mmCIF file of C-alpha atoms in Angstrom:
data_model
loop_
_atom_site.group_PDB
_atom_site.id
_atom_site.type_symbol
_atom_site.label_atom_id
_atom_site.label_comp_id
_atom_site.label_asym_id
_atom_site.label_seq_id
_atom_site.Cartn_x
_atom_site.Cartn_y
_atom_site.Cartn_z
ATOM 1 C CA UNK A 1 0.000 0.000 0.000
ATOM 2 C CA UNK A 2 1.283 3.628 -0.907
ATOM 3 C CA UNK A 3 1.213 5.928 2.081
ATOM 4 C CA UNK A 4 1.545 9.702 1.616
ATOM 5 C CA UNK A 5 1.576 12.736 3.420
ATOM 6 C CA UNK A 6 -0.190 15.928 1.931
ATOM 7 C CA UNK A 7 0.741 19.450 2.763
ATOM 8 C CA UNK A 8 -2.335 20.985 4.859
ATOM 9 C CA UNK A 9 0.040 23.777 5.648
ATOM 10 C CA UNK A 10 3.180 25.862 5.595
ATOM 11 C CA UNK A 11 5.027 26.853 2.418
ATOM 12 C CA UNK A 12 4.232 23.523 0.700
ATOM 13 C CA UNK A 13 0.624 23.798 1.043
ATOM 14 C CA UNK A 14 -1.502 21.295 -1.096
ATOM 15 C CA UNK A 15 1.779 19.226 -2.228
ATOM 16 C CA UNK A 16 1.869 15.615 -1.637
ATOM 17 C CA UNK A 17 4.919 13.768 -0.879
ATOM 18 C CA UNK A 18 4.808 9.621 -1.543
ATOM 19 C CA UNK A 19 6.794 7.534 1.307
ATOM 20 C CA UNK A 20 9.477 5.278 0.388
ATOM 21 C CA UNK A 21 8.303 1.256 1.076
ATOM 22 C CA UNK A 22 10.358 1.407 4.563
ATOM 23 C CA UNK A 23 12.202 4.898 5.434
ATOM 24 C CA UNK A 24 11.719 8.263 4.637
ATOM 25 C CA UNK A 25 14.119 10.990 5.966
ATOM 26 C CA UNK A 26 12.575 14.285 6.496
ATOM 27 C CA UNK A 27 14.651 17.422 6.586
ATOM 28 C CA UNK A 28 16.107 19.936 4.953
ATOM 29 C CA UNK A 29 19.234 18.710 3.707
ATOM 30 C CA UNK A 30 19.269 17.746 -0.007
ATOM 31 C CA UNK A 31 19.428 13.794 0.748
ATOM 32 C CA UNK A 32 16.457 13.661 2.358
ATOM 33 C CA UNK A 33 13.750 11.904 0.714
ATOM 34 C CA UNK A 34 11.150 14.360 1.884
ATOM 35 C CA UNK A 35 12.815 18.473 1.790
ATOM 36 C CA UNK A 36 11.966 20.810 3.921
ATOM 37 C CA UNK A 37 12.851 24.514 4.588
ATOM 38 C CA UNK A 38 12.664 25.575 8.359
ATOM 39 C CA UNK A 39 13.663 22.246 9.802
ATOM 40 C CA UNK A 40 16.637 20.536 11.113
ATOM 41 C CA UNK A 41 18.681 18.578 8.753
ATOM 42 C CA UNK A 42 17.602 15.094 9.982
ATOM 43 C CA UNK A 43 14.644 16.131 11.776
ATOM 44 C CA UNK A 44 12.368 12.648 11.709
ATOM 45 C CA UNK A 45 12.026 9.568 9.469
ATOM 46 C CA UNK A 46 8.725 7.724 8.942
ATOM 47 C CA UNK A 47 9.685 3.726 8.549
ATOM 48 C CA UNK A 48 7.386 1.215 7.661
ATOM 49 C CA UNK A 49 7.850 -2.255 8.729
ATOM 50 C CA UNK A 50 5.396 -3.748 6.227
ATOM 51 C CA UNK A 51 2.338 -3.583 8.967
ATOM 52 C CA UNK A 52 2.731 -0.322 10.499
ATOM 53 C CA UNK A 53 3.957 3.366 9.929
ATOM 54 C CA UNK A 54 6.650 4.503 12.866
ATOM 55 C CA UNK A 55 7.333 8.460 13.187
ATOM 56 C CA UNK A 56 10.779 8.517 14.578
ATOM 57 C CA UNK A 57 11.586 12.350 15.305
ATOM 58 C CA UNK A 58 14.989 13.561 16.482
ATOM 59 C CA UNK A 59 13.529 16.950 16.900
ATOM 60 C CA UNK A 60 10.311 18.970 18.212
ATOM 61 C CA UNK A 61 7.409 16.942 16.183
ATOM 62 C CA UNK A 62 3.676 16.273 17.189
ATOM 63 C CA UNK A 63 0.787 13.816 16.029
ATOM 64 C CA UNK A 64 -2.376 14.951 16.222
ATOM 65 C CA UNK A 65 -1.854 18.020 18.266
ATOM 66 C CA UNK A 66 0.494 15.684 20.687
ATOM 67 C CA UNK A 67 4.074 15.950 21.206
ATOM 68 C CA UNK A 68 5.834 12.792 20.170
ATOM 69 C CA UNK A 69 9.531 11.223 19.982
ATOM 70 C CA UNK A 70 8.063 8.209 18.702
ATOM 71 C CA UNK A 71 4.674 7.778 17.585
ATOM 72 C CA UNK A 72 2.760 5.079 15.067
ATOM 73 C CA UNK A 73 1.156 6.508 12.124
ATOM 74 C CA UNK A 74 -2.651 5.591 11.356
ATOM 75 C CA UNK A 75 -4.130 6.897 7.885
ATOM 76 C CA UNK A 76 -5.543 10.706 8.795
ATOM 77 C CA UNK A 77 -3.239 11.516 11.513
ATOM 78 C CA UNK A 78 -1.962 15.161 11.763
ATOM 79 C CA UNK A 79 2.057 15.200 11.318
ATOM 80 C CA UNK A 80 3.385 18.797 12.805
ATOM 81 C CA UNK A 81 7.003 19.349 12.291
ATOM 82 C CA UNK A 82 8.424 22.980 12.514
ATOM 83 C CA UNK A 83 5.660 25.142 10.494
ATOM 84 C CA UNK A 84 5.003 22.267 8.176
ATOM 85 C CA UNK A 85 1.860 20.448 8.765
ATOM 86 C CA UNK A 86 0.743 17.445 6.868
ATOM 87 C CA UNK A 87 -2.256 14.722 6.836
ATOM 88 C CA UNK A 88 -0.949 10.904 6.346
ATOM 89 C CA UNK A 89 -3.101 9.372 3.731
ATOM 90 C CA UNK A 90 -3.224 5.828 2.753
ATOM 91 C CA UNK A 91 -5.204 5.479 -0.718
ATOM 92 C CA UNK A 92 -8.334 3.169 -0.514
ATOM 93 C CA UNK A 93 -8.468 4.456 3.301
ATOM 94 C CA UNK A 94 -10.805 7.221 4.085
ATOM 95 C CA UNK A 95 -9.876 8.415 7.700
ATOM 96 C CA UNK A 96 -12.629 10.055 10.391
ATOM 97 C CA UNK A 97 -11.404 13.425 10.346
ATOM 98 C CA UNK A 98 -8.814 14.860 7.887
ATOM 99 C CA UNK A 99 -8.123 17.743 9.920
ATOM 100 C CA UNK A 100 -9.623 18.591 13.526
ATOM 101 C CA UNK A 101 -12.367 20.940 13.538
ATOM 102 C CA UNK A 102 -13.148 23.075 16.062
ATOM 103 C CA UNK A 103 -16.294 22.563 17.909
ATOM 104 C CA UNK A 104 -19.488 24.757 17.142
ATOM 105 C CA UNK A 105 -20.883 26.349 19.945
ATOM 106 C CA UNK A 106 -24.758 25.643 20.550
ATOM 107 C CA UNK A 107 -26.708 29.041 20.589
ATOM 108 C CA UNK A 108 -28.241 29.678 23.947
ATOM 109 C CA UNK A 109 -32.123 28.370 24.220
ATOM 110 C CA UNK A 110 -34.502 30.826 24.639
ATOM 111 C CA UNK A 111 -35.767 29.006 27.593
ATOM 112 C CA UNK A 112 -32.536 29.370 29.430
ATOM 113 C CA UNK A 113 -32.720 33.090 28.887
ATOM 114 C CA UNK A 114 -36.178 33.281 30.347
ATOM 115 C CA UNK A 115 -34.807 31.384 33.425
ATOM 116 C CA UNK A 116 -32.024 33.738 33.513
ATOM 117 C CA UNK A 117 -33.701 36.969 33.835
ATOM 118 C CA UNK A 118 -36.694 35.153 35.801
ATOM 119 C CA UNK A 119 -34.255 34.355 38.395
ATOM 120 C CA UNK A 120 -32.391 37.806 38.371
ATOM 121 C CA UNK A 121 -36.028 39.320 39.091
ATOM 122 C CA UNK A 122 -36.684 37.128 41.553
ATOM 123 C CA UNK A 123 -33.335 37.467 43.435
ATOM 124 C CA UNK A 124 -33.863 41.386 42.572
ATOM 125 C CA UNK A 125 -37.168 41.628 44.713
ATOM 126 C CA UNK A 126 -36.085 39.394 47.229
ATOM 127 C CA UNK A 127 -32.706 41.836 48.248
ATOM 128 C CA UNK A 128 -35.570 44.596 47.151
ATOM 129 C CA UNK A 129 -38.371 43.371 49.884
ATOM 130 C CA UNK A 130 -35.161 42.741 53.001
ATOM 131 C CA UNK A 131 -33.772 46.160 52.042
ATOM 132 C CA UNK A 132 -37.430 48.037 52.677
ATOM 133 C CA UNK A 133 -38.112 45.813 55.823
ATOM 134 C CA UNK A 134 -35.370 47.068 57.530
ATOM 135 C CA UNK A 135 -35.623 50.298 56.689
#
């Protein structure tokens, strides 16, 4: 199975870069398989054992928002290294989520307004009624 990692962001946006059948170097010296700008010169390598997909990083990396050293690779995880961010795709794989998104908020009912403002009234009159019995 070809594995790949697409560019989601940084200054390769939208590129995709094939991994080799067992390592792949990634940095930004000119004999690594995958080139980056921005990164160390042997940052992290991505081997494949023939079941699963290692990220081996020698430098800062993360995985799905995570901070890793050493991390296995499923197809849709988020790879983060330096200002390069990429999505690992396996072909004939569709992952769950391609990128995270961020959570909608839920507008606020009605009905919790009404309870809101009820219950400011009500603790309104009640500070209201103690104030004019004392006075």
């Amino acid at each position: 199975m070809t594995f790949r990692l697409k560019a989601a962001s940084g200054p390769n946006t939208g590129q995709t870069f094939n991994l080799a059948d067992q390592d792949t170097d990634i940095g930004s010296v000119d004999s690594a398989d995958i080139q980056l700008e921005g990164i160390e010169s042997s940052h992290a390598r991505i081997r494949f054992d023939g079941e699963t997909l290692m990220l081996e990083a020698d430098y800062e990396a993360f995985v799905n928002g995570q901070p890793v050293a050493r991390q296995p690779l499923k197809s849709g995880d988020e790879i983060r290294l330096g200002a390069h961010r990429f999505v690992l795709q396996a072909p004939g794989l569709r992952p769950p989520s391609v990128l995270q998104q961020t959570e909608q908020r839920q507008p606020i009912s009605p009905w919790t307004w009404v309870a809101i403002v009820g219950t400011g009234i009500a603790g309104f009159a009640a500070i209201a009624s103690l104030v004019l019995t004392r006075l």
